[in-house]
Coordinates of C-alpha atoms and ligand atoms in Angstrom, one line a residue:
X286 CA 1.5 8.3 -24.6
X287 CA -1.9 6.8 -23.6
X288 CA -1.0 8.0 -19.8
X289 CA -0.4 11.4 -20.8
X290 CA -3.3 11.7 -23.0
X291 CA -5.5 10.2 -19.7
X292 CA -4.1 13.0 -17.6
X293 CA -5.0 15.7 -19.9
X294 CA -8.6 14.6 -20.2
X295 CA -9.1 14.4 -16.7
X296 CA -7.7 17.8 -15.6
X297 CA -10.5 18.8 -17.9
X298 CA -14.3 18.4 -16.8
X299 CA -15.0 19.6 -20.6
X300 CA -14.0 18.8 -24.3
X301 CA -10.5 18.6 -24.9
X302 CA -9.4 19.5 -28.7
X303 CA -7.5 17.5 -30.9
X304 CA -5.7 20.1 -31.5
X305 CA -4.6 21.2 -28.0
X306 CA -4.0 17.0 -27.6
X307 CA -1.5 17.2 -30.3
X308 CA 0.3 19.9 -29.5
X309 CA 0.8 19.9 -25.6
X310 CA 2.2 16.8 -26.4
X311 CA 3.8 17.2 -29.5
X312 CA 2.1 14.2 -31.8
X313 CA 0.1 13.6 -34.7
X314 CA -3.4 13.5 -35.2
X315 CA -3.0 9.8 -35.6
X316 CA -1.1 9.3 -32.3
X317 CA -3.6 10.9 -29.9
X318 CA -6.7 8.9 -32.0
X319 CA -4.5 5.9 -31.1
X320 CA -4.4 6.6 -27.5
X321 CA -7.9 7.3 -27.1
X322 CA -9.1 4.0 -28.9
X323 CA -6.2 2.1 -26.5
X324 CA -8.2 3.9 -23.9
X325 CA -11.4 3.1 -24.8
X326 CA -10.6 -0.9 -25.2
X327 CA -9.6 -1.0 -21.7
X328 CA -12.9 0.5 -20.3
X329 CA -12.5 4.1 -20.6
X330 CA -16.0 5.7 -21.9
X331 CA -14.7 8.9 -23.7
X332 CA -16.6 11.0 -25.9
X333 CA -15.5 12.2 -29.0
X334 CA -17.7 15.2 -30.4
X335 CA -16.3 16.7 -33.9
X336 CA -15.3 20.2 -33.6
X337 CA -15.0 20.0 -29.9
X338 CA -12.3 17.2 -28.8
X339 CA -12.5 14.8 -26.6
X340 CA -14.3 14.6 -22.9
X341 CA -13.6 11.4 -20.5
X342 CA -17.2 10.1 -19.5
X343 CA -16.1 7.9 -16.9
X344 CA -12.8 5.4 -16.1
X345 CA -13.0 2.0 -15.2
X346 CA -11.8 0.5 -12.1
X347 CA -8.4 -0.8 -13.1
X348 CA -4.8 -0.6 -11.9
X349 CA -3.6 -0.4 -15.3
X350 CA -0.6 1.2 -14.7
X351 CA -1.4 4.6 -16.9
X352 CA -4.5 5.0 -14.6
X353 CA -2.0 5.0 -11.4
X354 CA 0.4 6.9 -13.5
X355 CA -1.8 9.6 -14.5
X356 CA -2.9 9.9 -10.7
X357 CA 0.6 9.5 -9.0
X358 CA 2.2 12.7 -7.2
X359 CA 5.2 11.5 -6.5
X360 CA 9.0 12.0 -6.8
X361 CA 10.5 8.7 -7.1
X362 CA 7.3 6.3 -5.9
X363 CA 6.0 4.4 -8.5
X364 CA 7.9 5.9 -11.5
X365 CA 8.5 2.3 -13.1
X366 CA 5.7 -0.1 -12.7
X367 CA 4.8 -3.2 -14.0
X368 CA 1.5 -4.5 -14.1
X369 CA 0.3 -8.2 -14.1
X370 CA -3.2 -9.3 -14.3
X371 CA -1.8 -12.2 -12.8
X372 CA 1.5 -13.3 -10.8
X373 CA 2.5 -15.8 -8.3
X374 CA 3.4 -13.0 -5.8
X375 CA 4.3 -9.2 -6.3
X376 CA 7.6 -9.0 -3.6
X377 CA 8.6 -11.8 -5.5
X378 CA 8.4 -10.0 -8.6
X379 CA 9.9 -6.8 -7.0
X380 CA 12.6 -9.3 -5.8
X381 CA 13.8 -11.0 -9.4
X382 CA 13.6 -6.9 -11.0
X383 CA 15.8 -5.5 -8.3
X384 CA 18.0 -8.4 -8.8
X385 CA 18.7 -7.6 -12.3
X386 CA 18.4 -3.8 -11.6
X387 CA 17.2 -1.9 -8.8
X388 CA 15.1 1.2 -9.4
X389 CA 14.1 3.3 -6.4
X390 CA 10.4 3.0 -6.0
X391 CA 10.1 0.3 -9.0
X392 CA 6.8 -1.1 -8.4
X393 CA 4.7 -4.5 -8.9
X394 CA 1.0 -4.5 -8.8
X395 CA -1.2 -7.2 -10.0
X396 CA -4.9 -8.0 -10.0
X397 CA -4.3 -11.5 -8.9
X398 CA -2.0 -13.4 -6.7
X399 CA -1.4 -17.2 -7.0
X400 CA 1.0 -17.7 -4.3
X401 CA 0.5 -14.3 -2.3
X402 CA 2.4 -14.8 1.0
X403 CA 2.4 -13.3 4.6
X404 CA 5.0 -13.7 7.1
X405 CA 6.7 -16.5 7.9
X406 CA 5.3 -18.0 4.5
X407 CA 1.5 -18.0 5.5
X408 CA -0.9 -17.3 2.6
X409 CA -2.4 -14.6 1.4
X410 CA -5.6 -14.3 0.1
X411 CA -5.4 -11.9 -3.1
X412 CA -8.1 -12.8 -5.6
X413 CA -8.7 -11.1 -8.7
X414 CA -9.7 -7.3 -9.3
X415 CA -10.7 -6.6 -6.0
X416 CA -7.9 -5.8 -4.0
X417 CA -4.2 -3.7 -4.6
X418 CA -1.5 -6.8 -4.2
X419 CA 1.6 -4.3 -4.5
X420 CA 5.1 -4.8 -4.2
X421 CA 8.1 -1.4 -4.4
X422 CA 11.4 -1.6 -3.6
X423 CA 13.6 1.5 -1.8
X424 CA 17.0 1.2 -0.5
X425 CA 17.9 3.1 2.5
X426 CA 21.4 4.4 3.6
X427 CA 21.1 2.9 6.5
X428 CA 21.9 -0.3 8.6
X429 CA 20.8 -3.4 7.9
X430 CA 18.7 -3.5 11.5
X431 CA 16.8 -0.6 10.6
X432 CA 14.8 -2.2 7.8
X433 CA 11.9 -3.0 10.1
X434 CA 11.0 0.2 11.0
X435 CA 10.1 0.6 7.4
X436 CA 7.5 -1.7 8.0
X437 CA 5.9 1.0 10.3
X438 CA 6.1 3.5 8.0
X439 CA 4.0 2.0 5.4
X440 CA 1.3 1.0 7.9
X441 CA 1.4 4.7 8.6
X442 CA 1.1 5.4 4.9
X443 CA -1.6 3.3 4.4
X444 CA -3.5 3.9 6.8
X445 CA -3.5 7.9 6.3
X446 CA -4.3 7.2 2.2
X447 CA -7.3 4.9 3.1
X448 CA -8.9 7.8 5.0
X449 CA -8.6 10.2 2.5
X450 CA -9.6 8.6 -0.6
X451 CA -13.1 6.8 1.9
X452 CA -13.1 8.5 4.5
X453 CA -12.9 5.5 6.9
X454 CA -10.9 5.2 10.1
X455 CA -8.6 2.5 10.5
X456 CA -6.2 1.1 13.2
X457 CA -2.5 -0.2 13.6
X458 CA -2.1 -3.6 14.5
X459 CA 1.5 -3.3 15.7
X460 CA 3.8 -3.8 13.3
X461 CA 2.6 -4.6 10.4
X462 CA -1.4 -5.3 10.0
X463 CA -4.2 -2.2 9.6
X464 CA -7.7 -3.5 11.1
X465 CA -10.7 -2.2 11.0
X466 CA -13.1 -3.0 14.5
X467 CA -11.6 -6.3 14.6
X468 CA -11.3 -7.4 11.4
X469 CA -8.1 -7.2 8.9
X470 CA -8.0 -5.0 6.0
X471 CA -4.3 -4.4 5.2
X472 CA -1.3 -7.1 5.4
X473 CA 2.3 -5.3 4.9
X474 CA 5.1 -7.8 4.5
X475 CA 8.7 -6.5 4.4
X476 CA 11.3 -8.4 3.2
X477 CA 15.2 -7.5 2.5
X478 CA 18.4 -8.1 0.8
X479 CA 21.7 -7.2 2.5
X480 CA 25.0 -7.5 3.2
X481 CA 26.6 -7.5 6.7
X482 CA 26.7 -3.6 7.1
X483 CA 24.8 -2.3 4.2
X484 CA 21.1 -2.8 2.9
X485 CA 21.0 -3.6 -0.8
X486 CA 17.7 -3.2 -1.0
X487 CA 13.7 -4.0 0.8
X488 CA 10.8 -4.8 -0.8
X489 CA 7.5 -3.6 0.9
X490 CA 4.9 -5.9 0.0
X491 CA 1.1 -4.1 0.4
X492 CA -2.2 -6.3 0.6
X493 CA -5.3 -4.2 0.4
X494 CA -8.6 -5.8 0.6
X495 CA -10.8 -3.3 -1.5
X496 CA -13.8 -4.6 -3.0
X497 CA -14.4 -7.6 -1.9
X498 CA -17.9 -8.3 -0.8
X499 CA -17.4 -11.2 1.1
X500 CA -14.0 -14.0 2.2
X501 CA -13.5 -17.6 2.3
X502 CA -15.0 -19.5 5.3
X503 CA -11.7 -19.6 6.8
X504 CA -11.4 -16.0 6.6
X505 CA -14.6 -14.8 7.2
X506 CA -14.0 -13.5 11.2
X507 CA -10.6 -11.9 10.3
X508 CA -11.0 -10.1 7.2
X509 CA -13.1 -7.1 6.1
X510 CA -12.6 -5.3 2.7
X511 CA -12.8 -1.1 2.6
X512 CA -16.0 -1.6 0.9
X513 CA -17.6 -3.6 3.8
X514 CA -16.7 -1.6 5.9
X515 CA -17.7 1.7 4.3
X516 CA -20.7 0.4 1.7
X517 CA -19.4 1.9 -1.1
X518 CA -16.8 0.8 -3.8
X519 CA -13.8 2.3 -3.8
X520 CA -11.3 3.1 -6.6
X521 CA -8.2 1.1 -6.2
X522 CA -5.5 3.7 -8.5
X523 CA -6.6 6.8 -5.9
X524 CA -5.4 4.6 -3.1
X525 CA -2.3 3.3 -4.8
X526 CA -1.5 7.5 -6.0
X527 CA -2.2 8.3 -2.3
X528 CA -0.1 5.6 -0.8
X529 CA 2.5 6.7 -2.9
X530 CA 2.6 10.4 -1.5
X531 CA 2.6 9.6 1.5
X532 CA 4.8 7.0 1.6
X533 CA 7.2 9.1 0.1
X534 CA 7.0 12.2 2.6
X535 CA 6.8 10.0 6.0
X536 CA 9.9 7.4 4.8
X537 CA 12.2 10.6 3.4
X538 CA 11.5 11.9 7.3
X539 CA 12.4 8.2 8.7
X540 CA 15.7 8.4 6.9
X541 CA 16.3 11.4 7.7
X542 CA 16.0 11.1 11.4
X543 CA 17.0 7.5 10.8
X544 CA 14.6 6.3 13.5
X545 CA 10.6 7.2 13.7
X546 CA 11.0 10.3 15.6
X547 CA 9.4 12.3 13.1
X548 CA 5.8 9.7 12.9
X549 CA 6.1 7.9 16.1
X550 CA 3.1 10.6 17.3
X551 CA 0.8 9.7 14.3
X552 CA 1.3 6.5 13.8
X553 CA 0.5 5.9 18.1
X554 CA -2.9 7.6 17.5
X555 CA -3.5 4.9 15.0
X556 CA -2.2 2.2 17.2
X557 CA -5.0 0.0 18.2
X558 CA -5.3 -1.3 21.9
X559 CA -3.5 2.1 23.1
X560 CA -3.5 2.1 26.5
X561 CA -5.6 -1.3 27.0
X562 CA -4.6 -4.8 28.3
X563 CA -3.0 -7.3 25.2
X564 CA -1.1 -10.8 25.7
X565 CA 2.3 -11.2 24.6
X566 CA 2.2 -14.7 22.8
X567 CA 5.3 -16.2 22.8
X568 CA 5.3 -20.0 22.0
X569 CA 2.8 -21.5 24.6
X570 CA 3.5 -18.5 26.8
X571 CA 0.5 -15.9 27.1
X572 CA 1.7 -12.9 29.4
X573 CA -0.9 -9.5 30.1
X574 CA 0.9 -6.0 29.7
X575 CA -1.0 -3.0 28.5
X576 CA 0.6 -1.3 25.2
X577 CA 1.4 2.1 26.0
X578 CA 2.8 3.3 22.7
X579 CA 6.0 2.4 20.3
X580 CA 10.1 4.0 20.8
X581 CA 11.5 5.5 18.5
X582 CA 13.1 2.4 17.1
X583 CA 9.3 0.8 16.4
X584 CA 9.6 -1.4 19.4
X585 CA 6.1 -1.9 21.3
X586 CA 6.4 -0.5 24.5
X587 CA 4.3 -2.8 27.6
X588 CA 3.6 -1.8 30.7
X589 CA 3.4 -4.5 33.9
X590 CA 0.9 -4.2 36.7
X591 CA 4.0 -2.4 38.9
X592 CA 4.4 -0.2 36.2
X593 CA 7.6 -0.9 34.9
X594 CA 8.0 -0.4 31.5
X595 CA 9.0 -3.1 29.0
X596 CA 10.1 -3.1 25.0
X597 CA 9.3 -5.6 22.4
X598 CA 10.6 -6.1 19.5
X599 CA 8.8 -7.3 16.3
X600 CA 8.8 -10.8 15.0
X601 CA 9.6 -12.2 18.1
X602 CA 6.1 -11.9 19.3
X603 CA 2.3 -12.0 18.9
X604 CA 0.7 -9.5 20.3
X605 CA -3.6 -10.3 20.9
X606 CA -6.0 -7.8 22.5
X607 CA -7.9 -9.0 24.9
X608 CA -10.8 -8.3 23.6
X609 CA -10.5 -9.0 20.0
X610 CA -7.7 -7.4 17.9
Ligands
BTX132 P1 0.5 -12.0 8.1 O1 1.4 -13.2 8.2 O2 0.5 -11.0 9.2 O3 -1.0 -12.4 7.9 C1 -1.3 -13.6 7.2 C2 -2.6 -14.1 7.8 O4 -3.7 -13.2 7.4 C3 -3.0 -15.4 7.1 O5 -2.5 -16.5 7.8 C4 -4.6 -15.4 7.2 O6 -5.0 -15.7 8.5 C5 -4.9 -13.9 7.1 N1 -5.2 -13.5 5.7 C6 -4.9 -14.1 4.5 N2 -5.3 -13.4 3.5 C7 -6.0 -12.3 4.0 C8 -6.7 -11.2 3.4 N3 -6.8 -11.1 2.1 N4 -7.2 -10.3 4.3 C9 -7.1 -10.5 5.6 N5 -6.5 -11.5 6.2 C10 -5.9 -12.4 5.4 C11 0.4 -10.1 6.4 O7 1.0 -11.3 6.8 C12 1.2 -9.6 5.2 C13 0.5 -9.8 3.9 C14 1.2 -9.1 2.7 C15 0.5 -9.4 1.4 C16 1.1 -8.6 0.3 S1 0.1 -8.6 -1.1 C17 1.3 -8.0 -2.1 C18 2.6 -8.6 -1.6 N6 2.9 -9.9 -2.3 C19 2.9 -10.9 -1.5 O8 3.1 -12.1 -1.8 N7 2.6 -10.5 -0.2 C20 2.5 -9.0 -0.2

């Protein structure tokens, strides 16, 4: 109820009655009074004028999830979400749910992250109320081998919703980190459950570094927070709502085409070090190619000083500009 009540209010910029409350949404009196006090407790300033109705004054910044409800335009992204003001990790969450029932889009978003992880177990910073720490699940009818493009497609999806809602301009770190100059904003972590032929499902673990004003020591050279970058705070449920459309249009292409045909274009614009020298880290091997682009099945594609051109595939590597990122 409260969600629907919260959407009404802010398609309005006026008073909205009681009366209208009620009956667009077929409720008492009582139940819409309910709401708005619910509303009110968790930071909403609404006004409430006899005679007139109801005007919202001003939300909170809050991933509750009737604030990213109310904002959400999507299909099937983010239609069941739980919310946790804290949890040990949100793609683990995603990853007991789906276990007991998978919903597609099903979504985990908390405002703190105890054990938030990276890949290959590293940690992830996700303090409290300043970031989006996000988990959904989707389950593509496609082989198991394609799950890592998916990775790619949220990067793309991310990186699209951060410059609409701020304006800002980010960059792809191949495959699955968004950076801003040379700093890390965004951590995507893909992880997935299947069978020998058949994906049963992947979760697509987001890290968003909003708010933040400043990082631990140990992070301080790496990471940079949208509001760093662009001076002003930003509201986390836009982003999340954004994500979400996106998301939704560029991975319903993707499975479609069943490779990245349809976004490799876009998401090379975004790729950063286009065109300019990087190492390949393997182990204690360092070798210099410059990164041309990506295939159509998400590998990086490296070209040698003869020109010859090379593919790599994720997770095998590290790739390092030379200068910085
Ligand atoms: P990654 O392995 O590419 O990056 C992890 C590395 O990033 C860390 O070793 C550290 O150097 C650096 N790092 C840690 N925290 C931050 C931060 N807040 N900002 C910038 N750099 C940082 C990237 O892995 C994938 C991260 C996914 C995180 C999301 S949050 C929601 C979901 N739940 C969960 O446990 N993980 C995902």
């Amino acid at each position: 109820m409260r969600e629907h009540v919260l959407a009404m209010l802010k398609e309005s910029d006026d008073f909205v009655s009681g009366q209208e409350l009620c009956g667009k949404l077929s409720v008492s009196r009582t139940a819409i009074w309910k709401a708005i006090n619910s509303l009110k407790e968790a930071g909403y300033v609404i006004e409430a004028v006899r005679n007139r109705g109801y005007r919202l004054v001003s939300c909170p910044d809050v991933l509750l999830s009737d604030e990213i409800q109310s904002r959400l335009e999507t299909k099937w992204f983010g239609r069941k979400i739980s919310y946790f003001d804290v949890i040990d990790s949100t793609n683990s969450e995603i990853k007991r749910q789906a276990e007991k029932e998978f919903i597609p889009g099903m979504l985990a978003i908390a405002e703190k992250q105890t054990l938030g992880r990276g890949r290959k177990e590293r940690h992830w910073e996700s303090p409290a109320k300043t970031g989006i720490w996000m988990s959904f699940a989707v389950k593509p009818d496609l082989p198991p081998y394609k799950a890592s493009m998916i990775t790619l497609v949220t990067a793309l999806a991310v990186a699209k919703a951060i410059k609409d809602v701020t304006g800002l301009n980010t960059e792809i770190k191949w495959p699955n980190d968004i950076v801003i100059g040379s700093r890390k904003v965004v951590g995507i972590l893909t992880e997935m459950s299947a069978e020998m032929t058949t994906i049963n499902y992947v979760v697509i673990g987001i890290g968003i570094n909003v708010n933040m004003e400043s990082f631990p020591a140990e992070l301080e050279d790496k990471a940079t927070s949208l509001y760093i970058a662009g001076g002003t705070k930003v509201r986390r449920s836009s982003i999340v709502a954004k994500f979400g459309k996106y998301f939704e249009k560029y991975y319903e292409i993707f499975c479609k085409d069943g490779n990245l045909s349809g976004i490799k274009d876009e998401y090379e614009k975004l790729l950063v070090n286009r065109n300019k020298e990087v190492y390949i880290i393997e182990g204690d091997s360092r070798i210099k190619r410059v990164a041309i682009g990506i295939d159509t099945d998400g590998e990086l594609l490296v070209k040698d000083d003869n020109g010859n051109i090379e593919k790599i595939m994720a997770g095998e590597v590290s790739i390092r500009g030379i200068y910085g990122y």
